[in-house]
Tab-separated table of C-alpha atoms and ligand atoms in Angstrom:
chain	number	residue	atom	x	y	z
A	25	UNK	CA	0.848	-29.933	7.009
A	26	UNK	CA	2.508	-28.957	3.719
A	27	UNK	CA	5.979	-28.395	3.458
A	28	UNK	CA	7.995	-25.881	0.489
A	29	UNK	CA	10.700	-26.341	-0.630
A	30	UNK	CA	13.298	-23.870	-3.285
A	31	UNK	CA	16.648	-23.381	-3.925
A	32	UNK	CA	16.647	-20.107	-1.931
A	33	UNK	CA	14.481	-18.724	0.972
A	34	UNK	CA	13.999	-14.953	1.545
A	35	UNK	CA	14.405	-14.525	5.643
A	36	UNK	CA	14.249	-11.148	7.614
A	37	UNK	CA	18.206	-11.944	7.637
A	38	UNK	CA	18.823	-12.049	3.749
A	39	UNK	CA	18.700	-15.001	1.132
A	40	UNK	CA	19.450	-18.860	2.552
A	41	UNK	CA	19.863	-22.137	0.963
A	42	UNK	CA	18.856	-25.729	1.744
A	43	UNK	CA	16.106	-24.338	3.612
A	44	UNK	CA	12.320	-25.734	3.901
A	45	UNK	CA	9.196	-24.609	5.317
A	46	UNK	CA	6.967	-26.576	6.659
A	47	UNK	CA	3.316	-24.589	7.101
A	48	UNK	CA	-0.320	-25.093	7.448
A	49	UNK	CA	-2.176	-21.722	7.856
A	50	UNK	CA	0.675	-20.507	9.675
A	51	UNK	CA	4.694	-20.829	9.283
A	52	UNK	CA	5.021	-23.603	11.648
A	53	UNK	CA	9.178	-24.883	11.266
A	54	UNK	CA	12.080	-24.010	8.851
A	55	UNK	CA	15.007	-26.099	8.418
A	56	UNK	CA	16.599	-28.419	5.848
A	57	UNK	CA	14.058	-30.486	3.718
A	58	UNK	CA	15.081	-33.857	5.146
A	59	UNK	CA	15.043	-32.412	8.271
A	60	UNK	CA	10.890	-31.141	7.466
A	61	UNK	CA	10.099	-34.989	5.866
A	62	UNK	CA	11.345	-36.792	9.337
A	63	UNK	CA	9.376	-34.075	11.615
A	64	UNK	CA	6.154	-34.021	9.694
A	65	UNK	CA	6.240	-37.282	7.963
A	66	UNK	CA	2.781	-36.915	6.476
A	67	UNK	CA	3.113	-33.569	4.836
A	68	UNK	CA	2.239	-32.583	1.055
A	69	UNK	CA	6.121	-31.653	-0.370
A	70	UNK	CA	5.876	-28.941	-2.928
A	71	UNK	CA	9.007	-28.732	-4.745
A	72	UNK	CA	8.919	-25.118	-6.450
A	73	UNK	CA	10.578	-24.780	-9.971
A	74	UNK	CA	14.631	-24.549	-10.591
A	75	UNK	CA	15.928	-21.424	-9.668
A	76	UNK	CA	13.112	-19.979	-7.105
A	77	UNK	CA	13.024	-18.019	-4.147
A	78	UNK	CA	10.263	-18.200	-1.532
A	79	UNK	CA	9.072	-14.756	-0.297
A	80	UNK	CA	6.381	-13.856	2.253
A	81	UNK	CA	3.724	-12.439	0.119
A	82	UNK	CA	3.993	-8.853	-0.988
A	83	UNK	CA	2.272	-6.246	0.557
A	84	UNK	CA	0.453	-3.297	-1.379
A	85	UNK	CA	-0.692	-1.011	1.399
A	86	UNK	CA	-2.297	2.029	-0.315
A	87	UNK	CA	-4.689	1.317	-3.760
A	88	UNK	CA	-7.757	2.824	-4.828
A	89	UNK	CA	-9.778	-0.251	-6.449
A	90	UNK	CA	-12.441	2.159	-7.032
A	91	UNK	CA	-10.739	4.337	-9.776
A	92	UNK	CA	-10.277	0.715	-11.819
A	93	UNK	CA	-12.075	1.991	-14.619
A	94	UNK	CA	-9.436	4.858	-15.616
A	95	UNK	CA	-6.938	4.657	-18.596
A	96	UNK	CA	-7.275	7.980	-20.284
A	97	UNK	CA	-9.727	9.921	-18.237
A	98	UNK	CA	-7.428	11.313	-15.666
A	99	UNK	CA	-4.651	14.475	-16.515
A	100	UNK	CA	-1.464	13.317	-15.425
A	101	UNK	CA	1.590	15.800	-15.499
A	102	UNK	CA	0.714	17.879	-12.431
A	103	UNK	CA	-1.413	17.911	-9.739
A	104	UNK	CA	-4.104	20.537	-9.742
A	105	UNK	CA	-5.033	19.790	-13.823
A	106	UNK	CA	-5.390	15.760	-12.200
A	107	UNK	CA	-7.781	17.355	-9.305
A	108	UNK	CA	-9.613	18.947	-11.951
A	109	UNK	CA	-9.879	15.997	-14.126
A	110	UNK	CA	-11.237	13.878	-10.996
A	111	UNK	CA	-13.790	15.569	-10.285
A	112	UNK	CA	-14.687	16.219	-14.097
A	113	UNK	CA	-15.256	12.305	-14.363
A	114	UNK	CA	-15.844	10.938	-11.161
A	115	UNK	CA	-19.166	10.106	-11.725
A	116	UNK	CA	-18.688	8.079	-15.198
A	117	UNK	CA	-15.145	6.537	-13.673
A	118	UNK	CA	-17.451	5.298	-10.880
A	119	UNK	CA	-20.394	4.200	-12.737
A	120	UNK	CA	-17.922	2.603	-15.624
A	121	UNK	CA	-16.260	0.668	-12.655
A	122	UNK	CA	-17.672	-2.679	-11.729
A	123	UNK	CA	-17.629	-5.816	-9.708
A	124	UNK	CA	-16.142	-8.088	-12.439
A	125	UNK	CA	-13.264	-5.210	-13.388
A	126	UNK	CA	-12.360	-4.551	-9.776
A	127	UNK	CA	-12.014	-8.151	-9.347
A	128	UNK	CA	-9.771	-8.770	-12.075
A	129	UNK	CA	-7.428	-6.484	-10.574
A	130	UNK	CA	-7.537	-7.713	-7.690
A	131	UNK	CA	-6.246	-11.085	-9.598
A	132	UNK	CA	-3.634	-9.660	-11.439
A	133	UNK	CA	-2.171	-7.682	-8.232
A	134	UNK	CA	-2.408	-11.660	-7.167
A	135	UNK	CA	-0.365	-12.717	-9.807
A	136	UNK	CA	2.463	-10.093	-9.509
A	137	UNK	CA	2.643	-12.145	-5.654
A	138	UNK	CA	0.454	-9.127	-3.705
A	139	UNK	CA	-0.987	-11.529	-0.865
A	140	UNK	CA	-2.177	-8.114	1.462
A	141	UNK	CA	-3.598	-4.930	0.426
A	142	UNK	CA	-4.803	-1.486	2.090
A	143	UNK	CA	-7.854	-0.402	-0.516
A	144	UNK	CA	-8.794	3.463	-0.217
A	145	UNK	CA	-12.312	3.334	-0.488
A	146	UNK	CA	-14.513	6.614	-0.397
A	147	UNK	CA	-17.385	5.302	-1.547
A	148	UNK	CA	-17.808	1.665	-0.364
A	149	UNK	CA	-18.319	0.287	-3.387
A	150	UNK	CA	-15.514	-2.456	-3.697
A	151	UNK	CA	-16.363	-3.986	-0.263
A	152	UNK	CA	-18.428	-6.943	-1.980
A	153	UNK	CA	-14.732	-7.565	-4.186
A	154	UNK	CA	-12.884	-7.266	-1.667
A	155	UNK	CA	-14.790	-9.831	0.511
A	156	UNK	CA	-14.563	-11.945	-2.795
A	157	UNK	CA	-10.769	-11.743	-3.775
A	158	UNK	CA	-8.422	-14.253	-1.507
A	159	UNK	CA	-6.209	-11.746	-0.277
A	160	UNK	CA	-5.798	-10.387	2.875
A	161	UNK	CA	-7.230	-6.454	2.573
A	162	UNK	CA	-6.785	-3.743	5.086
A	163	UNK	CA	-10.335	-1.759	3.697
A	164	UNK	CA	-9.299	1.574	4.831
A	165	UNK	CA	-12.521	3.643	5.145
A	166	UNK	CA	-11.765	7.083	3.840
A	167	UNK	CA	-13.022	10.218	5.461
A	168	UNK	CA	-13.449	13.632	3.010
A	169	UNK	CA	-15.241	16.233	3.228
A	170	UNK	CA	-13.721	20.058	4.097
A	171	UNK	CA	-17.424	22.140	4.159
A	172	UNK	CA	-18.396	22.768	8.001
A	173	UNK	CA	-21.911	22.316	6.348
A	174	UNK	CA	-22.230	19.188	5.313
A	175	UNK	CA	-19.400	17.666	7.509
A	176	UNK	CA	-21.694	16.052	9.456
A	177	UNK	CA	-23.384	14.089	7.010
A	178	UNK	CA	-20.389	13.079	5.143
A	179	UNK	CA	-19.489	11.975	9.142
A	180	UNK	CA	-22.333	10.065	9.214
A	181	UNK	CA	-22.177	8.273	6.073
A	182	UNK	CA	-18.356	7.594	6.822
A	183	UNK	CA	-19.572	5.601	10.092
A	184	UNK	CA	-21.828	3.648	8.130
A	185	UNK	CA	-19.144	2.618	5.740
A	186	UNK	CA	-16.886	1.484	8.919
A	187	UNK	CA	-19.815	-0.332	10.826
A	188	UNK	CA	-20.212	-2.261	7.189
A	189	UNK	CA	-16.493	-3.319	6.614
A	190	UNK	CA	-16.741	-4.194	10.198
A	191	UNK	CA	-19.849	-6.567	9.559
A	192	UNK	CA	-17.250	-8.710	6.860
A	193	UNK	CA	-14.423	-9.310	8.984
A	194	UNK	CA	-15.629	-12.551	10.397
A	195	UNK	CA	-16.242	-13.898	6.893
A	196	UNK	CA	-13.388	-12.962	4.980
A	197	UNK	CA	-9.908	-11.716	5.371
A	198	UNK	CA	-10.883	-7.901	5.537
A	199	UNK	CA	-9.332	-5.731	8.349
A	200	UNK	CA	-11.625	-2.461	8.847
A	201	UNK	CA	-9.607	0.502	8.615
A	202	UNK	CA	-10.232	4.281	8.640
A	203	UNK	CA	-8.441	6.578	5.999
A	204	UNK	CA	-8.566	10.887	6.404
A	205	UNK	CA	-8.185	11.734	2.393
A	206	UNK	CA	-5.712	14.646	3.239
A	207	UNK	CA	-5.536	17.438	5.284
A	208	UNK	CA	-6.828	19.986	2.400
A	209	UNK	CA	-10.407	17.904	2.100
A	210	UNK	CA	-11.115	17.152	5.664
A	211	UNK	CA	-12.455	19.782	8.089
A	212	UNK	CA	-10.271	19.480	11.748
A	213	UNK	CA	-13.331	18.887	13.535
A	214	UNK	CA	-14.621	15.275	11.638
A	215	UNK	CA	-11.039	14.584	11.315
A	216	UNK	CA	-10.404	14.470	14.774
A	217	UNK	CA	-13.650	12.198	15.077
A	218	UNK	CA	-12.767	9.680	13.081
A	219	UNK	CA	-9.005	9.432	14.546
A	220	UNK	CA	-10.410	8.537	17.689
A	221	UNK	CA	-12.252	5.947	16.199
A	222	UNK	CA	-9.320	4.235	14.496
A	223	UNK	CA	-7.889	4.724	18.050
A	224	UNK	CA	-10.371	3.423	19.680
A	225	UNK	CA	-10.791	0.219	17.737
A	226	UNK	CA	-6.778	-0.085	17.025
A	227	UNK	CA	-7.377	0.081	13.510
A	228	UNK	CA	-4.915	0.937	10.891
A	229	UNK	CA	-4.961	4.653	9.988
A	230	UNK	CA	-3.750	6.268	7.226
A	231	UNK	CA	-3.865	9.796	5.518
A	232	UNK	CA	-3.028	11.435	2.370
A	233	UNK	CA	0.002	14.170	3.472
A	234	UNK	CA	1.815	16.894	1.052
A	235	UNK	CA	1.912	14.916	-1.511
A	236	UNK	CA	2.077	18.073	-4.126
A	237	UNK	CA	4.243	22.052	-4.091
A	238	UNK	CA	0.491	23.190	-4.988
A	239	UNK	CA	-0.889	21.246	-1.562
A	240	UNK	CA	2.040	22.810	0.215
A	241	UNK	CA	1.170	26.339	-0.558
A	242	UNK	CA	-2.499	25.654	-0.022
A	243	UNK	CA	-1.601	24.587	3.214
A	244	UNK	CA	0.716	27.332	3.998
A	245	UNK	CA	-0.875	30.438	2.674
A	246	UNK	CA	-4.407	29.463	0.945
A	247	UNK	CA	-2.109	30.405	-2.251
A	248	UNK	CA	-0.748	28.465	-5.422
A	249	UNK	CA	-2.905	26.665	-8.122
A	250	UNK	CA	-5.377	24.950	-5.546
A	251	UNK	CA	-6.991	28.475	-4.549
A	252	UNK	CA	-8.459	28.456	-8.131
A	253	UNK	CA	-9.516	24.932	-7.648
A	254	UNK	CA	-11.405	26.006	-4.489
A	255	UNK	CA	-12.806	28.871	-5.637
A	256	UNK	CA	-14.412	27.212	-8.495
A	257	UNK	CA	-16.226	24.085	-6.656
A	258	UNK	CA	-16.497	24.784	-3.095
A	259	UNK	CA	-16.696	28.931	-3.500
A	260	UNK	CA	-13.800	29.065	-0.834
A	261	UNK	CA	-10.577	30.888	-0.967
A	262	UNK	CA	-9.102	29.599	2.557
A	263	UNK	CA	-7.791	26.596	3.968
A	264	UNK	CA	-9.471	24.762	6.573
A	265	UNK	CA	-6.420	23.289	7.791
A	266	UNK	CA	-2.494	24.265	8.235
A	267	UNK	CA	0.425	21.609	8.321
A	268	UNK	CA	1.266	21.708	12.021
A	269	UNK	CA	-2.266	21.372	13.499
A	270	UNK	CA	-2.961	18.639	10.639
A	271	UNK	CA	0.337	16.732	12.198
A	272	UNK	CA	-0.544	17.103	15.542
A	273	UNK	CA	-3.947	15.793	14.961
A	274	UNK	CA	-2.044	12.446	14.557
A	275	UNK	CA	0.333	13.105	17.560
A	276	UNK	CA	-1.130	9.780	19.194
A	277	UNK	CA	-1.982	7.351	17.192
A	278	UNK	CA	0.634	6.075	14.587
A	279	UNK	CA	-0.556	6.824	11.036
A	280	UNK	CA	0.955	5.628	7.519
A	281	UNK	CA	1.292	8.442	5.614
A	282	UNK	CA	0.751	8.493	1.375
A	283	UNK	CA	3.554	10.344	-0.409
A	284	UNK	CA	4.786	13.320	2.030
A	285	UNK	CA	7.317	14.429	-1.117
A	286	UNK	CA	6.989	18.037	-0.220
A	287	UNK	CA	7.193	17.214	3.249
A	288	UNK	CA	10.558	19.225	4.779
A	289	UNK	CA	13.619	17.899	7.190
A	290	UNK	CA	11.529	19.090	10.522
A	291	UNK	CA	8.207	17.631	9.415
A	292	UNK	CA	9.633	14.230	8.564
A	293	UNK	CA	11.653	14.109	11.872
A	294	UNK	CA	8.322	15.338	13.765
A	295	UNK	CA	6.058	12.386	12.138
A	296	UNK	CA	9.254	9.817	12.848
A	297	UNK	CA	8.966	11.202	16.321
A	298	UNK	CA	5.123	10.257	16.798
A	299	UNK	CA	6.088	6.792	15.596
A	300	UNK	CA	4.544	7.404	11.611
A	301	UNK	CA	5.258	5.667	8.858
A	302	UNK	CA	5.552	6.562	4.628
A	303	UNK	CA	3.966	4.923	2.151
A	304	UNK	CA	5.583	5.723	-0.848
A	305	UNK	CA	3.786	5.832	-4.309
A	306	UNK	CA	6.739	6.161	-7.276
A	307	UNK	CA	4.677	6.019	-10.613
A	308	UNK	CA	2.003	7.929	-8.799
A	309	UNK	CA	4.429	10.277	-7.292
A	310	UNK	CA	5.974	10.598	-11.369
A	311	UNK	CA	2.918	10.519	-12.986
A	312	UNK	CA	1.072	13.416	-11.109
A	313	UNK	CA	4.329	15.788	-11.385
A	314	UNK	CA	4.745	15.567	-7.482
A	315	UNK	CA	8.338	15.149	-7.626
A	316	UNK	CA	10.576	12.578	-5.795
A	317	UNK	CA	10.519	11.591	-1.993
A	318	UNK	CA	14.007	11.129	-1.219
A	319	UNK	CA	13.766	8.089	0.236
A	320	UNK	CA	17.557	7.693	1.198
A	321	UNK	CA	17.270	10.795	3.805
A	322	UNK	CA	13.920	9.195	5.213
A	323	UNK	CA	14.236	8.756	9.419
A	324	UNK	CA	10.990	6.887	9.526
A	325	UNK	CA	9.756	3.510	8.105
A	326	UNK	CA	8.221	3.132	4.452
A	327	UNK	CA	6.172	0.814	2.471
A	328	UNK	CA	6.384	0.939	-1.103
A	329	UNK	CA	2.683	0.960	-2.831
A	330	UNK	CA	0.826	1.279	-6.342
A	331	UNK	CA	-1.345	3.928	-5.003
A	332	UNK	CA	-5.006	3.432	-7.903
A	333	UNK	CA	-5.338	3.181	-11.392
A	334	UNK	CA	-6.234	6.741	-10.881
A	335	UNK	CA	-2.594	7.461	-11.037
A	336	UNK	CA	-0.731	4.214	-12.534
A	337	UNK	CA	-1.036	2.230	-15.197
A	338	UNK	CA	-1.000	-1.168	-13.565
A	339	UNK	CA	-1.012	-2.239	-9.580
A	340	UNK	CA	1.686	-4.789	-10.284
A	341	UNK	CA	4.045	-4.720	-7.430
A	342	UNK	CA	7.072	-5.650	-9.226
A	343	UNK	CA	6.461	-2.537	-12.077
A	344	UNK	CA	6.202	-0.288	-9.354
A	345	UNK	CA	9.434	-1.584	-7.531
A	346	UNK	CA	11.087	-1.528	-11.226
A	347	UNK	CA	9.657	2.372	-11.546
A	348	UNK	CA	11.332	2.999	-7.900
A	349	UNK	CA	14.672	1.687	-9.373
A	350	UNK	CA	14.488	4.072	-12.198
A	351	UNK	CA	13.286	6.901	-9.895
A	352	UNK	CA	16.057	6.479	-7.606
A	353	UNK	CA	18.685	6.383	-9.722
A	354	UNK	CA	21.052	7.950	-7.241
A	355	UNK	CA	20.964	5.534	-4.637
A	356	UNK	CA	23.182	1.950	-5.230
A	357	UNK	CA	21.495	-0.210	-6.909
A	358	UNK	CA	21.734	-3.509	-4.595
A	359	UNK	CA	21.487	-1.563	-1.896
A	360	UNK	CA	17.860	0.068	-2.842
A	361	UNK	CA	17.086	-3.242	-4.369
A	362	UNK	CA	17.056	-4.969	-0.744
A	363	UNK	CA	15.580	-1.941	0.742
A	364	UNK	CA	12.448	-2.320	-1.413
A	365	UNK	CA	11.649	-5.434	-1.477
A	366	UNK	CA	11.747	-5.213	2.874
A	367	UNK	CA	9.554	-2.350	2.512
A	368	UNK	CA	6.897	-4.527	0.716
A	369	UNK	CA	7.039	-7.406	3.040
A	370	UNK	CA	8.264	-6.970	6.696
A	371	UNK	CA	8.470	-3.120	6.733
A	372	UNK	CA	4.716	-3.002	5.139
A	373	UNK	CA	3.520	-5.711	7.340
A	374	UNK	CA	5.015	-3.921	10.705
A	375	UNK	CA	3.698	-0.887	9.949
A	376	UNK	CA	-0.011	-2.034	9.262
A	377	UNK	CA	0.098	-4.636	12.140
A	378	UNK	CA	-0.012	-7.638	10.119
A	379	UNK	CA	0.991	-10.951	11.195
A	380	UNK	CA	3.001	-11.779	7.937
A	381	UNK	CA	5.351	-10.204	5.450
A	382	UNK	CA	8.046	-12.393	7.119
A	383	UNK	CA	9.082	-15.891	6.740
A	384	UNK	CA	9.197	-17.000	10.605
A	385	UNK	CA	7.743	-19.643	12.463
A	386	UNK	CA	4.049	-18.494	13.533
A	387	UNK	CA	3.835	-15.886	10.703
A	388	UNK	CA	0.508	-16.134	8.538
A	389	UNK	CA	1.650	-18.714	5.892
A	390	UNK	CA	1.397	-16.055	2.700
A	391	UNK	CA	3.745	-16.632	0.308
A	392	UNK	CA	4.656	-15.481	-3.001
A	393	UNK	CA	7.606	-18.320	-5.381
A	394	UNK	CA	9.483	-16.043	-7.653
A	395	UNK	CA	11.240	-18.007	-10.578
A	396	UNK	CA	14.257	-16.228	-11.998
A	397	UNK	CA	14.922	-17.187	-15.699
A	398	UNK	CA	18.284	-19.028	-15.241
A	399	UNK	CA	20.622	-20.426	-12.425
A	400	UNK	CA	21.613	-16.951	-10.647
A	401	UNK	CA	25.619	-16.675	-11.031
A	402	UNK	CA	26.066	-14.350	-7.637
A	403	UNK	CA	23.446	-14.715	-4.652
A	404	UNK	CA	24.619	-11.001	-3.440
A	405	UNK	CA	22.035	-9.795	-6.606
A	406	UNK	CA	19.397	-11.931	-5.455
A	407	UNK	CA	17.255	-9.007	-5.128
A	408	UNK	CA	17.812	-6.789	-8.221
A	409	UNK	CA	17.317	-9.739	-10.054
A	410	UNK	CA	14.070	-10.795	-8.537
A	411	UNK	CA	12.609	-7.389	-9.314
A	412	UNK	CA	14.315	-7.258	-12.702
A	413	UNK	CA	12.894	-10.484	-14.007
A	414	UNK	CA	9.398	-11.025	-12.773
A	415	UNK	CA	6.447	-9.723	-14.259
A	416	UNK	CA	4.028	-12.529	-12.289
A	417	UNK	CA	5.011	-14.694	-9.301
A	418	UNK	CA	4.959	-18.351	-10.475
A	419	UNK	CA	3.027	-19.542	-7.393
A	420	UNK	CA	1.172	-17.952	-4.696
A	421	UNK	CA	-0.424	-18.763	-1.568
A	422	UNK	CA	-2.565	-17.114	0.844
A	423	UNK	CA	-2.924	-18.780	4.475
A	424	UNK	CA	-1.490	-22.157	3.467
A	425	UNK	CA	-3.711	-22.290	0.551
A	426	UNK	CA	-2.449	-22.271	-3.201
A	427	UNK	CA	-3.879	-19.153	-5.246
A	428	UNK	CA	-2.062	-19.477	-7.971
B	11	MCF	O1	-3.321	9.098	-4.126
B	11	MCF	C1	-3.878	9.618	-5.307
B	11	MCF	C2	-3.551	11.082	-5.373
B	11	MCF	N1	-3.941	11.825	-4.183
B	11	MCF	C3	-5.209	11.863	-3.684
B	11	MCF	N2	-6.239	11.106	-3.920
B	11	MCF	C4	-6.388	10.057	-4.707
B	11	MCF	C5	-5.361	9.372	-5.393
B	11	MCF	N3	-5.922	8.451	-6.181
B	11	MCF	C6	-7.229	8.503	-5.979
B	11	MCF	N4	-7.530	9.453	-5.097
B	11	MCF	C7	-8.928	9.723	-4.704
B	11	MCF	C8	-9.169	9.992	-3.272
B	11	MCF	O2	-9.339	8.839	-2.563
B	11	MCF	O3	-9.365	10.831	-5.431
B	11	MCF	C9	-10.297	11.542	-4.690
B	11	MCF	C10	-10.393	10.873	-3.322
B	11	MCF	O4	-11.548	10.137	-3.200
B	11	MCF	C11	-9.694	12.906	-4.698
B	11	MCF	S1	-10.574	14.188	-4.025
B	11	MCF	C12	-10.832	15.324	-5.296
B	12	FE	FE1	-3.888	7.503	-3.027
């Protein structure tokens, strides 16, 4: 038994003082230190710095390890010139992507306190890292492929890639997943497939969903900038796909959801209706010209998430929630502050079906210490500051055990 102890505590009912938690892979009491010492006389005390705050570990539930190797390759601005830059260097992204650099971002979304992630992986190829790194990672298998004729096989080869992340999950802390890229890649009749098999397992299922005007008009009317894009690599000038049937392919089995911005009033309140969830994507959101999802209006749960390097230009959890300030900049400050950082602990954790993101007794024992830079004069900015000041969690641990 270990027990932690800082000056504040982050709880699912705000910020509290002279309050300890005593944990060995799992949260197993909270209450005053002296209180911890006579219960579990024997415990390792861990005294964090002056002026911490225990959090559950943060969550990142949508990145794209795969896409590590980007810095300059990729067109950002607008959507359709980044389509056309992806598949213009794929193929040396990929190749110039390995083990060691995957890895290393896996450690430094460690350091910024990320204790879970959901990696988008199309290919396979970061399964080995993500076995490796210490975090917990939701490996979402993702599903593409929008040509009837070689559906199948890209069907096939997306089983294989399930079966394998399946194969790790006793000997690490992966959590087999399936992911549908988006409803303008995926042909109905594979899509439907591989729902029912995140169904049928109860694994976590996510998708890809508006996240662009030019997907929107794709969808709507095989119009707009992507017709072009078709056209030119898979000789096709209509959609497989509409909005509505895409939906209702979801209609029962709740799905997370990357960006929806262009997603209207009805289509939100039809996805909150099925019991979805958002994951929001800021920088990516900014960075690919997709516009802003209006998070304030939202009547369905978000997380907040770095989406790849593909799109970003770090997966550091606390640049992305200081982008989402920024981005926001309509919505009270404190107020959005609070909101975010639930959405990358208890909101994230919820809507994956993760036993953590909370500090509570019998929650998975992740936690991230965040060390503000002097004696905070008001604990009603708690949060603002907390995402204001840190660039890298001062310590971090994963299942009772000390990462960092
Ligand atoms: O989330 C961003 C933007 N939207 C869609 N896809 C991706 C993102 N970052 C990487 N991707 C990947 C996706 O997984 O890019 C490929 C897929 O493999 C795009 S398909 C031309
Ligand atoms: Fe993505």
């Amino acid at each position: 038994m270990k027990i932690i102890n800082s000056d504040f505590l982050y709880t699912p009912d705000g910020y509290v003082q002279n309050k300890a938690v005593a944990f060995t892979e799992t949260i197993k009491d909270i209450g005053t230190l002296e209180e911890l010492i006579q219960r579990y006389p024997d415990a390792k005390v861990i005294q964090t710095e002056s002026n911490s705050i225990l959090y559950p570990g943060f969550i990142n539930t949508h990145v794209h390890l795969e896409f590590s190797a980007n810095k300059t390759s990729l067109a950002y601005g607008s959507f359709k010139p980044w389509l056309d830059s992806v598949i213009e260097h794929r193929d040396e992204l990929m190749g110039a992507c390995n083990n060691e650099m995957m890895l290393d971002e896996c450690t430094k979304m460690m350091r910024s306190g990320i204790t879970t992630f959901g990696a988008i992986s199309s290919f396979g190829n970061e399964l080995e890292v993500c076995e490796k790194t210490p975090q917990r990672v939701v490996f979402f298998n993702e599903l593409i492929g929008s040509n009837a004729t070689y559906a199948d096989m890209l069907y096939g080869d997306f089983q294989e890639r399930v079966k394998a992340s399946q194969s790790c999950e006793t000997s690490s802390r992966i959590i087999p997943a399936v992911a549908i890229h988006s409803p303008y890649s995926v042909h109905p009749i594979i899509l439907q497939k591989a729902v029912n098999v995140a169904k049928k397992n109860h694994m976590p299922l996510s998708t890809h969903f508006l996240e662009s005007q030019a997907e929107r008009e794709w969808l709507e009317s095989s119009s707009g900038t992507l017709r072009a894009f078709f056209l030119k690599y898979f000789n096709t000038s209509t959609t497989v796909t509409n909005i509505e049937e895409f939906m209702h392919a979801f209609d029962t089995y709740p799905t997370h959801f990357t960006h929806c911005v262009q997603a209207n009033e009805e289509e939100l309140n039809y996805l909150a209706q099925k019991g979805h969830s958002i994951a929001h994507c800021p920088r990516s959101n900014r960075y690919l010209g997709c516009g802003r999802l209006a998070i304030e209006d939202l009547p369905l749960p978000f997380s907040v998430a770095t989406d790849g390097l593909s799109s970003n230009d770090s997966l550091n959890i606390f640049d992305e929630l200081r982008a989402a300030i920024m981005l926001h900049n309509d919505i009270p400050i404190q107020e959005l502050s609070q909101k975010l950082l639930r959405a990358v602990t208890g909101d994230a954790a919820e809507i994956l079906g993760l036993n953590c993101g909370k500090i509570e007794v019998d929650k998975l024992a992740d936690f991230a210490v965040v060390t503000l830079p002097e004696k905070p004069k008001r604990t009603d900015e708690l949060a603002l500051w907390s995402i204001l000041h840190t660039k890298e969690a001062s310590e971090v641990y994963i299942e009772g055990e000390k990462y960092v």
